[in-house]
Short mmCIF file of C-alpha atoms in Angstrom, two decimals:
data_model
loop_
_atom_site.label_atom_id
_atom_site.label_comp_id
_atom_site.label_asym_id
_atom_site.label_seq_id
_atom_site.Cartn_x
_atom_site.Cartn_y
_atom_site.Cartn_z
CA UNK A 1 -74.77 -6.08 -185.46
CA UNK A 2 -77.77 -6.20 -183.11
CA UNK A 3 -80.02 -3.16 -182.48
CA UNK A 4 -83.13 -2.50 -179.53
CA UNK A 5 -85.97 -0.49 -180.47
CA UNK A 6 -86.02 3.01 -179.71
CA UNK A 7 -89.25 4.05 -177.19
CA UNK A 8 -91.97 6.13 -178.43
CA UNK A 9 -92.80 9.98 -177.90
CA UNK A 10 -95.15 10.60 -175.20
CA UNK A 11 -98.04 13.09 -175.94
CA UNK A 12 -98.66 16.14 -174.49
CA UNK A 13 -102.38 16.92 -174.74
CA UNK A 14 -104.98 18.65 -172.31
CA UNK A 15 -108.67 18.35 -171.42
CA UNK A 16 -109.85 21.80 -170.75
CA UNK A 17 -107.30 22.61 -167.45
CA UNK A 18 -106.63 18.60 -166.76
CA UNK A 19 -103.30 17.27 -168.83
CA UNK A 20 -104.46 14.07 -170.18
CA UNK A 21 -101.43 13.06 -172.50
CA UNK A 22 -100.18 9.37 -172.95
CA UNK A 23 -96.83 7.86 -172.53
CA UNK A 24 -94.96 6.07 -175.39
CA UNK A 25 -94.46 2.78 -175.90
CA UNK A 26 -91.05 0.82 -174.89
CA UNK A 27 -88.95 -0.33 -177.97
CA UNK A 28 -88.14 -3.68 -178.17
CA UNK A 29 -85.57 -6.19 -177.22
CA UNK A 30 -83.26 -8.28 -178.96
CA UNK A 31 -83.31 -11.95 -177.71
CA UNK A 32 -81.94 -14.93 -177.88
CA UNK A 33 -83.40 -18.00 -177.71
CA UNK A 34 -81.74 -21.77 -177.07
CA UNK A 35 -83.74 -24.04 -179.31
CA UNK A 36 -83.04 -27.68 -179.31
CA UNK A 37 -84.30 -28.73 -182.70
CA UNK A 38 -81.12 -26.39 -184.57
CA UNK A 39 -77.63 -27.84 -183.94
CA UNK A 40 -75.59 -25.48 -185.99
CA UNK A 41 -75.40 -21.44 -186.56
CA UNK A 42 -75.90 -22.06 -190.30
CA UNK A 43 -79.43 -20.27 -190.33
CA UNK A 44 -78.03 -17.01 -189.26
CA UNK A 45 -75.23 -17.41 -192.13
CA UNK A 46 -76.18 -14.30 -194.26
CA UNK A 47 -78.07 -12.48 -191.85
CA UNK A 48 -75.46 -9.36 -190.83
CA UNK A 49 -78.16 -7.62 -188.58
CA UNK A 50 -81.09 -7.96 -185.75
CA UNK A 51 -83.29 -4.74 -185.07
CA UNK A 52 -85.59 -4.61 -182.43
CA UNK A 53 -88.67 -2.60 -183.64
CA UNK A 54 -89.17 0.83 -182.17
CA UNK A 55 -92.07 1.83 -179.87
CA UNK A 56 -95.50 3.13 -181.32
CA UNK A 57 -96.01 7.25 -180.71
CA UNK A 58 -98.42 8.44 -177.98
CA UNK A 59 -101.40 9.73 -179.84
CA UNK A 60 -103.64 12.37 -177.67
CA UNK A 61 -104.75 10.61 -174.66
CA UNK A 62 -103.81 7.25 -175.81
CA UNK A 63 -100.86 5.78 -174.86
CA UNK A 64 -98.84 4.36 -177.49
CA UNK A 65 -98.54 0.99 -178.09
CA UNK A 66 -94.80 -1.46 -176.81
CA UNK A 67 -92.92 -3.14 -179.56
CA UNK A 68 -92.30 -7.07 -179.49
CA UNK A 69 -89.10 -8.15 -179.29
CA UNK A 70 -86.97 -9.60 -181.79
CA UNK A 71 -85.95 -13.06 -180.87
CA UNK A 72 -82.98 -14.83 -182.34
CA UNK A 73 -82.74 -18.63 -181.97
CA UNK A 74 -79.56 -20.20 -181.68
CA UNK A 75 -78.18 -24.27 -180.75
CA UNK A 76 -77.83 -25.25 -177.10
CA UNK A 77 -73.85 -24.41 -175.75
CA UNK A 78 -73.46 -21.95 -177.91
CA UNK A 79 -70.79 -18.68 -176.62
CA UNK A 80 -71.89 -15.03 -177.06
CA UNK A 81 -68.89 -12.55 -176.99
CA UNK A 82 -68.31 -9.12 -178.08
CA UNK A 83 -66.57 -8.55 -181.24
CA UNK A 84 -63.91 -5.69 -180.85
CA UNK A 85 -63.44 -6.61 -176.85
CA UNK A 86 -63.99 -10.38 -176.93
CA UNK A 87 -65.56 -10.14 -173.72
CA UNK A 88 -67.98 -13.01 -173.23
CA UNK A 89 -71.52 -11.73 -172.39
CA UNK A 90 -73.62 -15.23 -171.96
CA UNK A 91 -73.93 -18.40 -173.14
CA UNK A 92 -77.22 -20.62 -173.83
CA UNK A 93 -76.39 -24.27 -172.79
CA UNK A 94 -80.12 -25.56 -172.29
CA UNK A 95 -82.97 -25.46 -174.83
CA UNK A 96 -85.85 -22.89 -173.53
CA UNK A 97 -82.60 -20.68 -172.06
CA UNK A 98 -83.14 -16.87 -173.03
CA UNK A 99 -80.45 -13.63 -173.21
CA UNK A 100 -81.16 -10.39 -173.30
CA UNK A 101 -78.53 -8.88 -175.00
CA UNK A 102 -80.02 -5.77 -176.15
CA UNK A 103 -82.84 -3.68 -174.00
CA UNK A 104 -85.49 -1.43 -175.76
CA UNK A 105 -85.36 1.67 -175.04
CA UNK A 106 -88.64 3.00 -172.60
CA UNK A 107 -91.49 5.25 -173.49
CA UNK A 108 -91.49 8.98 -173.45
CA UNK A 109 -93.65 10.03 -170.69
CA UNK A 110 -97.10 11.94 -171.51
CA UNK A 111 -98.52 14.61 -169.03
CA UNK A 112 -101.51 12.84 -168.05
CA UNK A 113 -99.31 11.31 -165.40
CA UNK A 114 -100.58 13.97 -163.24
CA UNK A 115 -97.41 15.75 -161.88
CA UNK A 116 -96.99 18.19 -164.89
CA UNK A 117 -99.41 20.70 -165.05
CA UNK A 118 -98.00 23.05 -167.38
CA UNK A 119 -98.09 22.88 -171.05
CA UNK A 120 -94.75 21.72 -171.88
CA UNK A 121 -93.57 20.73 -175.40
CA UNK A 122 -92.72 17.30 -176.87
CA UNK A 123 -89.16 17.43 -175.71
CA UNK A 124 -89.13 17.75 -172.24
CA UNK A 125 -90.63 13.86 -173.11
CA UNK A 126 -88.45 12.27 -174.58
CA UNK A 127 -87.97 8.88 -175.41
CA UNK A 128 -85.56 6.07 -174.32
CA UNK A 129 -82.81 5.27 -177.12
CA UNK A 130 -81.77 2.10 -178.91
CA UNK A 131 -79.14 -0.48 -177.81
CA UNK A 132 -76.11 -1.02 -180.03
CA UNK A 133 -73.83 -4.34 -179.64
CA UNK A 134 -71.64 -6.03 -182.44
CA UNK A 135 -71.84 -9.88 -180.97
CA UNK A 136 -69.96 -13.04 -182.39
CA UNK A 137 -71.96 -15.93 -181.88
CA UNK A 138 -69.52 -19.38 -181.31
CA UNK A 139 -70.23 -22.74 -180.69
CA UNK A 140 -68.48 -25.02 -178.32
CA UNK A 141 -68.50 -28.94 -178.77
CA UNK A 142 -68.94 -31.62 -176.20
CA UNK A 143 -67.36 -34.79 -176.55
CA UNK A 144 -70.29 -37.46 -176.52
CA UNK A 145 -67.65 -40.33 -177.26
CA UNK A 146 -63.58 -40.56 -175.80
CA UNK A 147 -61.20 -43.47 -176.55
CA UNK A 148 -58.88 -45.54 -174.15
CA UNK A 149 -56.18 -47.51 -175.43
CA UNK A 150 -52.44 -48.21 -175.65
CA UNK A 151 -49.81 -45.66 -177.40
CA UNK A 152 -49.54 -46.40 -181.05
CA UNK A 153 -52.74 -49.14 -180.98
CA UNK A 154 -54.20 -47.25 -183.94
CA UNK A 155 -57.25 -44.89 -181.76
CA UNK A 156 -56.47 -42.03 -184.26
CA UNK A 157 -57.34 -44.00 -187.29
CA UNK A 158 -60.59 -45.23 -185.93
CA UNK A 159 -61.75 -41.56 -186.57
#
């Protein structure tokens, strides 16, 4: 189960007739990372879910602060699918290799933009929503090694 970050509330605040309030921050994203030192999936064994974290609150004229994303590290070639569809959404075959595979959500606007100049409330601001996704993560082999020979010359044993 992999969730993004939700995006903060933007702020609606005024400076005598001037609106002056900040946007939220963006929630944020779930990565994953191909890292060439790992060779199996065994670190994630354990782990049922990834959540990005959500986007800091605009607070007056301040503008809130954007969430990191969450990255995920996982061994070159391996498959990312969906789990009820099986539809494949990426795979990472070469170290340093990044998917995005769930977006934060963006930060509710403020008024100190400059286009609003009424006093609205905090909902006609509101934020961008979280990502869901349930993922399987798969590896796929390569053959470093293959065998020539005659029928019945005993190849199979040698393994």
């Amino acid at each position: 189960f992999v969730r993004s970050g939700a995006g903060g509330v933007g702020a609606v605040s005024m400076n005598g007739q001037r609106p002056v309030g900040g946007n939220g921050g963006a929630g944020g994203d779930v990565v994953l990372l191909c890292d060439g030192s790992l060779n199996t999936l065994g670190h994630l064994r354990g782990r049922a879910s990834v959540r990005g974290d959500r986007g800091d609150d605009a607070r007056g004229k301040e503008s809130g602060r954007s969430a990191r994303e969450a990255i995920v590290r996982v061994p070159p070639n391996c498959r990312v699918s969906e789990l009820e569809s099986g539809d494949a959404v990426g795979e990472l075959r070469e170290p340093g290799e990044r998917l995005l595979i769930a977006a934060g959500g963006q930060g509710g606007e403020g008024n100190g933009d400059g286009y609003r100049r009424t006093r609205d409330s905090r909902r006609n601001y509101p934020p961008g929503g979280s990502t869901r996704a349930r993922l399987l993560l798969s590896m796929t082999l390569v053959a470093d090694v293959g065998l020539i020979g005659h029928p019945n010359a005993g190849k199979s044993t040698l393994l």
